Coordinates of C-alpha atoms in Angstrom, one line a residue:
Chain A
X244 CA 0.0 0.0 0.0
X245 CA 1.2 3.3 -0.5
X246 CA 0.8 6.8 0.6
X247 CA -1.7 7.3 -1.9
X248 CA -3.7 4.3 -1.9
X249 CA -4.1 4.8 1.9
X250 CA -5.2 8.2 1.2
X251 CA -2.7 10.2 4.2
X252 CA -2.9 13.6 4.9
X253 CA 0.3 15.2 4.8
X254 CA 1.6 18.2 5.6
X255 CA 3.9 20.3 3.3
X256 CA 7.2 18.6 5.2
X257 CA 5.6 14.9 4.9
X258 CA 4.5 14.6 8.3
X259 CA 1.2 12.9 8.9
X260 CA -1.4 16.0 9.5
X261 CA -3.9 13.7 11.8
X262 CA -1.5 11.2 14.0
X263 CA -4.6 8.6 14.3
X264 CA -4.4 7.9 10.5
X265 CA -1.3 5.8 11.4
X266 CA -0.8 2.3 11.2
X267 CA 2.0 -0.3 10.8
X268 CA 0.6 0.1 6.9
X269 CA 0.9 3.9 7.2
X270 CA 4.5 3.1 8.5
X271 CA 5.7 1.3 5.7
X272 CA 3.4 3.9 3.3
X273 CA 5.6 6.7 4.6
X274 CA 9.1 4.8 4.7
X275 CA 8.7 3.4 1.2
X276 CA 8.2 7.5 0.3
X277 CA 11.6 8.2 1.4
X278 CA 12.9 5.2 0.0
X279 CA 13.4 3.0 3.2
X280 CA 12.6 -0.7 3.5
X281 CA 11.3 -0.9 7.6
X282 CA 13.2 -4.2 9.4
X283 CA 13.3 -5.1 12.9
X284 CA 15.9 -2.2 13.9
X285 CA 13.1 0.2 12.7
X286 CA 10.6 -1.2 14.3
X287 CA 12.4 -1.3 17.2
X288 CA 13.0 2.9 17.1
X289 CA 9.5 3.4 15.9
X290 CA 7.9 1.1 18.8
X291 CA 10.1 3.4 21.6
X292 CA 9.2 6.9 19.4
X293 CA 5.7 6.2 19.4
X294 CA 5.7 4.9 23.4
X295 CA 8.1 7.5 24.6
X296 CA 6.0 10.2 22.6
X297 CA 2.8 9.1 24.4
X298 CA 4.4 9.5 27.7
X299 CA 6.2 12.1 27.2
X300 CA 3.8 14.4 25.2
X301 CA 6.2 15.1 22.1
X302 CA 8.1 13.7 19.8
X303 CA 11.5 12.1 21.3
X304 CA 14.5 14.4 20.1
X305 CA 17.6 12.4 18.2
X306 CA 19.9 12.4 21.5
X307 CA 16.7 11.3 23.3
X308 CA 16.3 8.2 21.1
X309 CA 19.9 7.3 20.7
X310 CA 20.0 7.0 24.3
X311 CA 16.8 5.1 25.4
X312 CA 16.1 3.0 22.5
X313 CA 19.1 0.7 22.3
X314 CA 19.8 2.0 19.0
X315 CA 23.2 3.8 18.9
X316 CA 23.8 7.1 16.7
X317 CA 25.9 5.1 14.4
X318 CA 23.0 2.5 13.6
X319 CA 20.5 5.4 13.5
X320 CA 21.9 7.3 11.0
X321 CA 22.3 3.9 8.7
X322 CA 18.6 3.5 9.5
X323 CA 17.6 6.6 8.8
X324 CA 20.2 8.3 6.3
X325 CA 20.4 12.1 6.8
X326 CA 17.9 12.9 9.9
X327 CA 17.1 10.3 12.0
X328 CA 15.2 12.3 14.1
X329 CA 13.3 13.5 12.0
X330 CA 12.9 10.6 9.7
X331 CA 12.1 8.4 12.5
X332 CA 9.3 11.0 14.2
X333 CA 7.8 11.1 10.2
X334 CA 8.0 7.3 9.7
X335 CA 6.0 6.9 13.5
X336 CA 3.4 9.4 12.7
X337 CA 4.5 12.1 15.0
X338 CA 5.0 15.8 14.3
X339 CA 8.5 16.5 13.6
X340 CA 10.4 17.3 17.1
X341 CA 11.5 20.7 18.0
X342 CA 15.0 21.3 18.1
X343 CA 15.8 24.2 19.6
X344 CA 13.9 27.4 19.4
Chain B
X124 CA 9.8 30.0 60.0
X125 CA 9.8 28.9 55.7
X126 CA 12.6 28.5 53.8
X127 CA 13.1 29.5 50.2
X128 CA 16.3 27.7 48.5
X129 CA 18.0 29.3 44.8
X130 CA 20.8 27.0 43.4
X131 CA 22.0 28.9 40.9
X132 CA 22.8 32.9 41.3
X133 CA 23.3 33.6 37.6
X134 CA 20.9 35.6 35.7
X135 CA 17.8 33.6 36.5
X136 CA 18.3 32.7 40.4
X137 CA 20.3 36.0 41.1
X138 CA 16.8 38.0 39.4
X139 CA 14.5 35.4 41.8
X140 CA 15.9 35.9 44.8
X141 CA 16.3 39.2 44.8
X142 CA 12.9 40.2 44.0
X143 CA 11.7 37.6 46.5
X144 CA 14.1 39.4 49.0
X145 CA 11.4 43.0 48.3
X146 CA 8.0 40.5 48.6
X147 CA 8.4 38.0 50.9
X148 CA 6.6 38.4 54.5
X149 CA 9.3 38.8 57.3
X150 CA 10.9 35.9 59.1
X151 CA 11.3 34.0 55.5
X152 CA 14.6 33.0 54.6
X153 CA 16.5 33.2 50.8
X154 CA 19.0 31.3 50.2
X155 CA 21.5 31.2 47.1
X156 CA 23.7 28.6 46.7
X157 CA 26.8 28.9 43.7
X158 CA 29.9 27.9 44.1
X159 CA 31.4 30.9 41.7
X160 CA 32.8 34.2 43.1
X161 CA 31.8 36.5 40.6
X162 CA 29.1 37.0 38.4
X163 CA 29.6 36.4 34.7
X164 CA 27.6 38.7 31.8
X165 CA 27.1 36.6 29.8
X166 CA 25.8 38.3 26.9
X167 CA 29.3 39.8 26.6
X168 CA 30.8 36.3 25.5
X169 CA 30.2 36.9 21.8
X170 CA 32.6 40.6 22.2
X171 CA 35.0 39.2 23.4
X172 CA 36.7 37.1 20.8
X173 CA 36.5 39.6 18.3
X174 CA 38.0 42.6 21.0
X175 CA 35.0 44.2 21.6
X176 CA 34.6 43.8 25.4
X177 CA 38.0 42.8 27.6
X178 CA 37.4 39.6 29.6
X179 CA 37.8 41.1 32.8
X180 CA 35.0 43.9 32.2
X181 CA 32.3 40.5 31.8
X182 CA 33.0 40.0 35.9
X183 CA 31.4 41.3 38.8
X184 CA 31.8 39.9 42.3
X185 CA 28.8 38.2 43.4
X186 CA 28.3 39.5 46.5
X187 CA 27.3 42.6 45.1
X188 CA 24.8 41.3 43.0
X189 CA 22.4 40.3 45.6
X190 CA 20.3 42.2 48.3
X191 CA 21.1 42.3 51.5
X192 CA 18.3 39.6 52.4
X193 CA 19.8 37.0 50.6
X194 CA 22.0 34.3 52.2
X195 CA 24.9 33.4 49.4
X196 CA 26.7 29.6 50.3
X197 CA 29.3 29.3 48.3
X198 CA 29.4 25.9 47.7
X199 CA 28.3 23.4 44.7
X200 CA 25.6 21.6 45.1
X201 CA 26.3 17.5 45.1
X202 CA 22.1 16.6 44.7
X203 CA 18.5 17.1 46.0
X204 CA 16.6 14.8 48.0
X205 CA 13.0 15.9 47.4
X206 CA 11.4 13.2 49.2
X207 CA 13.0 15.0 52.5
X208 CA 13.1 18.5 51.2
X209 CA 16.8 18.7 51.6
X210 CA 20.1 19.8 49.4
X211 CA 23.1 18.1 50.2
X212 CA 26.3 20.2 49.2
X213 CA 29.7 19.1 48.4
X214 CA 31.4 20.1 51.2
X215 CA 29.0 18.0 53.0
X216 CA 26.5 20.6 54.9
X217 CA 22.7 20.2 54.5
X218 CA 19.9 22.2 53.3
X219 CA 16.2 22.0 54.2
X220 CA 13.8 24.0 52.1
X221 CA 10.6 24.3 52.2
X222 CA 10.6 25.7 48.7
X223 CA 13.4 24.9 45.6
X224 CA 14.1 27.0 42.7
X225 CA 16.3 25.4 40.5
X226 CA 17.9 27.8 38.4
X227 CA 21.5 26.0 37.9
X228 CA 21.5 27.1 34.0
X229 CA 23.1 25.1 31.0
X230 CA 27.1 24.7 30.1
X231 CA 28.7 23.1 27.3
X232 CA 30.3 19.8 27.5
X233 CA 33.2 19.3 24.8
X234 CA 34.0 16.0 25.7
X235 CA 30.8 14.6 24.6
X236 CA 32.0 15.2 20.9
X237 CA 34.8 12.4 19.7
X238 CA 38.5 14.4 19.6
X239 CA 36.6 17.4 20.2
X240 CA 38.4 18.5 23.3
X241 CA 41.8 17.0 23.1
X242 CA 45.0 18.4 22.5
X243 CA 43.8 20.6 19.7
X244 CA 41.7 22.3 21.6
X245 CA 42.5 26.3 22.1
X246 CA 45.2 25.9 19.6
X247 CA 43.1 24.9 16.3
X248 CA 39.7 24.3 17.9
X249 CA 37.9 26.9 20.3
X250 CA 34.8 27.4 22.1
X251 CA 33.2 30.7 23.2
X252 CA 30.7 29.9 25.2
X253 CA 33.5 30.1 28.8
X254 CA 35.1 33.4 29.3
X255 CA 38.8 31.1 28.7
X256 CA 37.4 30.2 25.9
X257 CA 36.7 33.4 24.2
X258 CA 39.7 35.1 25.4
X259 CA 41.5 32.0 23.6
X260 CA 39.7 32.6 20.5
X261 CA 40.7 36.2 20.6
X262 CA 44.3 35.8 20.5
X263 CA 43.7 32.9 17.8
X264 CA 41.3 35.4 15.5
X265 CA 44.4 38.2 15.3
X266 CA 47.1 35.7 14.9
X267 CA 44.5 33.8 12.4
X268 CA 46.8 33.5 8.9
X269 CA 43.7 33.1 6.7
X270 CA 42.0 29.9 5.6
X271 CA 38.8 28.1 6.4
X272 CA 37.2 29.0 9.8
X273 CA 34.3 26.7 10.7
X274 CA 31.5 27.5 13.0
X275 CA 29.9 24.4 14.1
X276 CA 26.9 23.9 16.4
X277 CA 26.9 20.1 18.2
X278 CA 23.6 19.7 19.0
X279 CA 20.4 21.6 20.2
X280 CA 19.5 23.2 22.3
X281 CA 22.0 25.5 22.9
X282 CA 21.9 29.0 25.2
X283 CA 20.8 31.7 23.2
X284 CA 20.0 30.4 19.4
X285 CA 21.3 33.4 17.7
X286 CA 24.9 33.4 18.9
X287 CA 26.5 31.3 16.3
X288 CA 25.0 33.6 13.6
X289 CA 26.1 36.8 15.8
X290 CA 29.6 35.0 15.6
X291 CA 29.4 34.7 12.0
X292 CA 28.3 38.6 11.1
X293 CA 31.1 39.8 13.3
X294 CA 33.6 37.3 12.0
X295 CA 32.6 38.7 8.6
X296 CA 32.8 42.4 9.8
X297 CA 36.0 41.3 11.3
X298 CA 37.7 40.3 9.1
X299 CA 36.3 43.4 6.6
X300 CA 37.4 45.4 8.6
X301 CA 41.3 44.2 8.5
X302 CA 41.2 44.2 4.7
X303 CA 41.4 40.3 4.7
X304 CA 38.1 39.0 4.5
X305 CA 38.8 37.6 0.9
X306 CA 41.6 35.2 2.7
X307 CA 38.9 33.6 5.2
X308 CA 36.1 31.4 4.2
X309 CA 33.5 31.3 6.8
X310 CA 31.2 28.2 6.9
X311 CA 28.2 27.8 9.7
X312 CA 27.6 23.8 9.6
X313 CA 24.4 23.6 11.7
X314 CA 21.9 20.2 12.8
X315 CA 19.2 22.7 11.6
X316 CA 17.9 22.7 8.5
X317 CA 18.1 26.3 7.9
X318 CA 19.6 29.7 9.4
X319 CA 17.3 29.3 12.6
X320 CA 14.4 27.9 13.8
X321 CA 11.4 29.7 12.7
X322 CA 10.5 29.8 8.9
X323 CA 10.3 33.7 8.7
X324 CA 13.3 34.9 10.6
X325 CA 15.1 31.6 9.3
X326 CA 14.6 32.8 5.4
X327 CA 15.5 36.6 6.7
X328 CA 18.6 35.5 8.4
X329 CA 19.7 33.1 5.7
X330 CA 19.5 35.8 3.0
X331 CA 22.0 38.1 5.2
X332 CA 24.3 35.0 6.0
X333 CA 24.0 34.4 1.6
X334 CA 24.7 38.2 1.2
X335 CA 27.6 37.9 3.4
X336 CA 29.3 35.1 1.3
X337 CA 28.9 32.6 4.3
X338 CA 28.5 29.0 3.5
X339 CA 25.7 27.3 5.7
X340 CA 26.3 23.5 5.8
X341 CA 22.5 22.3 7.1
X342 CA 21.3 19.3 9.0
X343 CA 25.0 18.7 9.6
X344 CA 25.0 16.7 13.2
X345 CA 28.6 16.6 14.4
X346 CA 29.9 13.1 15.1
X347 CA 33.8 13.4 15.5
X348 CA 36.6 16.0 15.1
X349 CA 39.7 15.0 13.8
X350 CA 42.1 17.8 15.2
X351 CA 45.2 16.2 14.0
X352 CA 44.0 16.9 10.3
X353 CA 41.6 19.4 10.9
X354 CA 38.6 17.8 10.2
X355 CA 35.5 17.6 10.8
X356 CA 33.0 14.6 10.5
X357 CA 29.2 14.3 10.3
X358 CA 27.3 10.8 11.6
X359 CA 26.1 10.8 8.2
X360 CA 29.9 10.7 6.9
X361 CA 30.1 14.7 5.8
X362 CA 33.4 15.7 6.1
X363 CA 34.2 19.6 6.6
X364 CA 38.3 20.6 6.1
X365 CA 39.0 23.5 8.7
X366 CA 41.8 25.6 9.8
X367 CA 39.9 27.1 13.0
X368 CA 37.0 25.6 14.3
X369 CA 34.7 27.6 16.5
X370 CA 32.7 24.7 18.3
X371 CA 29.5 25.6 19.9
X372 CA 29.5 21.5 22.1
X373 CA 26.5 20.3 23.9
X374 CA 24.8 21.8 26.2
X375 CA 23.6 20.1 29.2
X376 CA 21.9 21.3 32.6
X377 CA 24.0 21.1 36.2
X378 CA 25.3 17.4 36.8
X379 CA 23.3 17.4 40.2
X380 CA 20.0 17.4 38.3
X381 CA 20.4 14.1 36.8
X382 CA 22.5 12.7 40.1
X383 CA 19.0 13.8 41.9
X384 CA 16.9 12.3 39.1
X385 CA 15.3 15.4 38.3
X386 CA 16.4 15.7 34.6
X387 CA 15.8 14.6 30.8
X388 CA 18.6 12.9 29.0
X389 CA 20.5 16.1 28.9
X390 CA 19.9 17.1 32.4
X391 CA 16.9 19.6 32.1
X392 CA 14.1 19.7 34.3
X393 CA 10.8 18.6 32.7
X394 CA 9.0 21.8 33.9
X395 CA 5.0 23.2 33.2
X396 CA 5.7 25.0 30.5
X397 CA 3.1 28.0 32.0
X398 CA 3.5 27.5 35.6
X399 CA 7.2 26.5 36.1
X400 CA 6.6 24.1 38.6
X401 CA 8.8 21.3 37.9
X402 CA 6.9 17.8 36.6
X403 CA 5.9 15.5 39.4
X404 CA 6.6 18.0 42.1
X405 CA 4.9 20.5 44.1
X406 CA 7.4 22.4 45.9
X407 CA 10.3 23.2 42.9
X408 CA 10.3 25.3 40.4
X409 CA 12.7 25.5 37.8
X410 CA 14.1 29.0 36.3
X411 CA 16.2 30.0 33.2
X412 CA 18.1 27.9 31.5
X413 CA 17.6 24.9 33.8
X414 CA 14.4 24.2 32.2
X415 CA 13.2 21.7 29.4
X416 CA 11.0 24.2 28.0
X417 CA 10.5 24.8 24.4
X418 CA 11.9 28.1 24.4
X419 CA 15.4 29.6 24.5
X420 CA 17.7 29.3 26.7
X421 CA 18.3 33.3 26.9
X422 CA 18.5 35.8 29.2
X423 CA 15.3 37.4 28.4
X424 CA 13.1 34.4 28.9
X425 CA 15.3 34.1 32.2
X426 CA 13.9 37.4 33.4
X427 CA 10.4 36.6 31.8
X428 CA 10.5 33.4 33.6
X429 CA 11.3 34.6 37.0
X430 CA 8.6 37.2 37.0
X431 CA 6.3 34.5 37.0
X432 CA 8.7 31.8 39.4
X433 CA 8.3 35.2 42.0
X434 CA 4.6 35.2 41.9
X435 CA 4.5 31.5 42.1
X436 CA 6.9 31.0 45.4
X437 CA 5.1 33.6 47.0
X438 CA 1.6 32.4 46.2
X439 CA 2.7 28.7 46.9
X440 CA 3.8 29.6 50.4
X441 CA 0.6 30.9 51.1
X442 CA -1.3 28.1 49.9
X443 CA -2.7 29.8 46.7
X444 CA -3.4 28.2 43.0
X445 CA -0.3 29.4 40.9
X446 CA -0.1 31.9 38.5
X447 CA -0.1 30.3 34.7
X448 CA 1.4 33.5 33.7
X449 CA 4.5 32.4 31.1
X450 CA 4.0 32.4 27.6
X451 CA 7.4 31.4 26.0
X452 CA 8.5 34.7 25.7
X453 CA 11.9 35.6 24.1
X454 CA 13.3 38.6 23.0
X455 CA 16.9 39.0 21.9
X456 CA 19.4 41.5 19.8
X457 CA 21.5 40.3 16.9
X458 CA 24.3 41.8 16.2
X459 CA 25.0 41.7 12.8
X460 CA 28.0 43.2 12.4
X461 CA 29.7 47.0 11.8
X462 CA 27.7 48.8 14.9
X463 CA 24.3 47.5 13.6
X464 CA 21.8 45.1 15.3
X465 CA 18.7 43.3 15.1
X466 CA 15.9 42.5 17.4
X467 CA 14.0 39.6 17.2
X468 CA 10.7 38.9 19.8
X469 CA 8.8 35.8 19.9
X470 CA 7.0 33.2 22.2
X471 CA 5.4 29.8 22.4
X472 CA 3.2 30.3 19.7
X473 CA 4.0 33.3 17.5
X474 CA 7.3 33.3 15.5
X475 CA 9.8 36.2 15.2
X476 CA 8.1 38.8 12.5
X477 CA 9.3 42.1 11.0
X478 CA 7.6 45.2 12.4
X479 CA 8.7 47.4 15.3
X480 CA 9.2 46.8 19.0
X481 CA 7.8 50.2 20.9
X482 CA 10.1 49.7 24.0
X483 CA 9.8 53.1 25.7
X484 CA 13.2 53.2 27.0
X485 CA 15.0 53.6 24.1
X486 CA 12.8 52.5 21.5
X487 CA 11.6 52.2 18.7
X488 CA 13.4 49.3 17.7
X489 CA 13.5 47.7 14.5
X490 CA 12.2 44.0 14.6
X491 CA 14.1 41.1 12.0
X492 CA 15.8 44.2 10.4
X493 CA 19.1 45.8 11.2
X494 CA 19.5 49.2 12.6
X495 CA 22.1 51.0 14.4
X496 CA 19.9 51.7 17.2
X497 CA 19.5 48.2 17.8
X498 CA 23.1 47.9 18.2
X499 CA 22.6 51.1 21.0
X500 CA 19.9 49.3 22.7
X501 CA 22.2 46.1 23.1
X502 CA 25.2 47.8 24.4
X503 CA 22.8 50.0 26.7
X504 CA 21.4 47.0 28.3
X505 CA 24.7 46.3 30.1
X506 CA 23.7 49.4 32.0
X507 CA 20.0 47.7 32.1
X508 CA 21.5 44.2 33.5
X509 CA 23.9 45.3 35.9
X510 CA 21.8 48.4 37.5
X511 CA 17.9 47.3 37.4
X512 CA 17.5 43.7 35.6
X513 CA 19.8 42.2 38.7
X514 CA 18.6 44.1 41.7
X515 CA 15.4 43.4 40.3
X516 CA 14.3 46.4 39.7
X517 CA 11.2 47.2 37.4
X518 CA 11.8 47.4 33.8
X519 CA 9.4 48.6 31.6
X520 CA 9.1 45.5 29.4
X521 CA 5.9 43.7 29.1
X522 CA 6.5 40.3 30.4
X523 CA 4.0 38.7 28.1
X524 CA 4.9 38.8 24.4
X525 CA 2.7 41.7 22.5
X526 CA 1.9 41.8 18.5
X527 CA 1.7 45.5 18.7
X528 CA 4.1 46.9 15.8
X529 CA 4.4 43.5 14.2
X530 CA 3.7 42.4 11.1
X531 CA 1.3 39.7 11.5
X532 CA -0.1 39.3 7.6
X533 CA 3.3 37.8 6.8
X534 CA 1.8 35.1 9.4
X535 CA -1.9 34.6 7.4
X536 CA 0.5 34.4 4.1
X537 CA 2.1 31.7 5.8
X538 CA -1.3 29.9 6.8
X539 CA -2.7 30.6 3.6

């Protein structure tokens, strides 16, 4: 399935406009767009973006999920090539995380 | 008798306690705990590499800066117990409060960074955010031969968001100035994706940086520094060739906050973002840079902030429902180089726009555009700091961001 086909609302940076349209599909949907293929690792990132973000009330930052997800910066960045932060918050249906104001 | 414990005496906690010191009923003690001797301006950091301001003029001693109410320990502060309302200091004395206020700031940490701080560090790689640091990086800017100087920012957030692009205007004016800015190439390699934060004053800023021939290398996240070659390294394998780098490391909040488990995974206080009462707790507030909040860490919102902490320690020893009185507000000059300025003011929810800022001291000011009487107002406020903003005295600011004089369309052009 993709973006398209399960008609997602995006904003103009790619980020899901309503967070309850997501779903593992939705996941895939928007990884496929950037041209990622979703394994275990990236589940793994997504499950502890999408947990941390419901306790915490926004999106973990990149230093955040580095550190609490078991995932180290290294593998992060092969995960998610050029911003994992943001790729990852995109990918788990969040809104992309501040970084500093 | 209730007790009212500051740790931190820098801009935030020094502001706290000493307007506390005017309002609190008599009978209640203040008490500031810092370890430091003097008082650092901090604002004055980004004069000094380029010799603008000489590093000792940035001191004061701290027991001038606070009112005579106010009990300074000079000691550091090893952790909080909250459970029994107690500090514990590092030379081993206790502290029972009935209130906190954590106001214990942010400071960089170098070593975080791979080869960042080894031994090429103030001789080829300098920060600017100590005051050794930027009277390193003065002596290496007049002795600097020409070449590539970097800028690089580790990771957000950092204390005050616009100091990397103040660096890089009066690097560029510098350097103009000495009739060699055609031998310097000045990049800005930055985890954002842009000049700043916000859209409007991003595209405004990143249009002076262009007309300024500075390079900005975006979404650049700094893994490793190789000092020996003079390189430096992205996670995402970017490599940027330097001949000075200006390193702006990670910033994280006092090492007692996450000793006391009171702090995110850089060691800021999760903290309501209206009432500054820290997460989970009932008798700590958190001040200035110390906080998680999605603001900046600035000296403006430190002020702002502790208008409202004031109002809140007073009506939570009385028992009353707390003020929710903090709206995000920031408010900061840019220098931008040759005796000009700019003024940016912003909060949670509006972004910096162009306009004017109708402060009545000295004002008008030009807002997101440059003007030599913005440059005025920011020397002026070292006056401001020193003789009303520290003694807390009132300043005619408005603590709650205003739209008056801004240009808000550029806003429903954005929405639209």
């Amino acid at each position: 399935m993709t973006v398209q086909e399960l008609n997602l609302q995006l904003n103009d940076e790619g980020f899901l406009v309503d967070g309850d349209q997501w779903s593992p599909e939705a996941a895939e949907a928007l990884a496929e767009a950037e041209g990622i293929s979703l394994n275990d690792k990236h589940w793994n990132v997504i499950t502890f973006c999408r947990e941390d973000a419901a306790q915490q009330g926004t999106p973990p930052g990149l230093r955040r999920i580095s550190k609490l997800s078991g995932v180290n910066m290294k593998e992060l960045y092969q995960l998610f090539p050029k911003g994992p932060g943001k790729l990852a918050a995109k990918i788990s249906g969040l809104p992309k995380p501040q970084g500093c104001i | 008798m209730q007790r009212i414990v500051i740790l931190g005496a820098g801009t935030a906690g020094t502001t706290v306690a000493n307007h506390l010191s005017k309002r609190v009923e008599p009978g209640t003690s203040i008490t500031v705990v810092d370890p430091e001797t003097e008082h650092l301006f901090q604002p004055d950091l980004i004069f000094v590499p380029f010799g603008m301001q000489r590093p000792e003029n940035t001191l004061r001693p701290r027991g001038g800066t606070l009112k005579p109410g106010v009990e300074w320990v000079q000691d550091r502060v090893e952790r909080v117990d909250p459970d029994s309302k107690r500090v514990i200091l590092a030379g081993g004395d206790d502290l029972s409060y009935d209130l906190l206020v954590i106001a214990s700031g942010s400071h960089i940490h170098p070593e975080e960074t791979e080869g960042l701080q080894e031994e090429h560090w103030q001789r080829s790689i300098f920060d600017y955010y100590t005051l050794e640091g930027a009277a390193a990086l003065s002596d290496a800017l007049a002795n600097f031969e020409g070449g590539r100087l970097v800028l690089n920012v580790v990771e957000n957030p950092i204390k005050c968001p616009v100091a990397p692009l103040e660096f890089l205007f009066l690097a560029d004016a510098y350097f103009t100035k000495l009739g060699r800015r055609d031998e310097v190439e000045l990049t800005y390699a930055t985890p954002l994706d842009g000049a700043f934060t916000k859209p409007i004053a991003s595209r405004e800023l990143g249009n002076m940086l262009g007309a300024r021939n500075i390079h900005v290398e975006a979404e650049f996240n700094a893994a490793s520094v190789d000092g020996e070659r003079g390189v430096l390294r992205s996670w995402d394998d970017r490599a940027i060739d330097y001949d000075l780098l200006v390193s702006i490391p990670t910033h994280m909040g006092a090492d007692f906050v996450s000793t006391s488990g009171l702090g995110d995974e850089l060691g800021f206080v999760p903290t309501h973002n209206h009432s500054l009462l820290a997460d989970g707790h009932d008798d700590i507030f958190v001040v200035g840079d110390a906080t998680n909040l999605a603001t900046s860490k600035a000296g403006s919102v430190a002020h702002f902030e502790a208008e409202v902490v004031v109002e809140n320690v007073l009506r939570a020893l009385e028992g009353r429902s707390l003020h929710e009185g903090f709206d995000g507000h920031a408010n900061c000059f840019v220098e931008t180089g040759s005796g000009k300025a700019m003024l940016i003011d912003f909060n949670y929810d509006v972004e910096p726009l162009p306009g004017t800022y109708p402060l009545p001291l000295a004002g008008p000011f030009t807002l997101l555009s440059e003007s030599r009487r913005n440059h005025w107002g920011k020397l002026a406020f070292r006056w401001v700091y020193w003789n009303m903003l520290l003694p807390g005295r009132n300043i005619p600011v408005p603590n709650r961001m205003s739209l008056s004089g801004k240009r808000t369309s550029l806003l429903e052009r954005a929405a639209a």
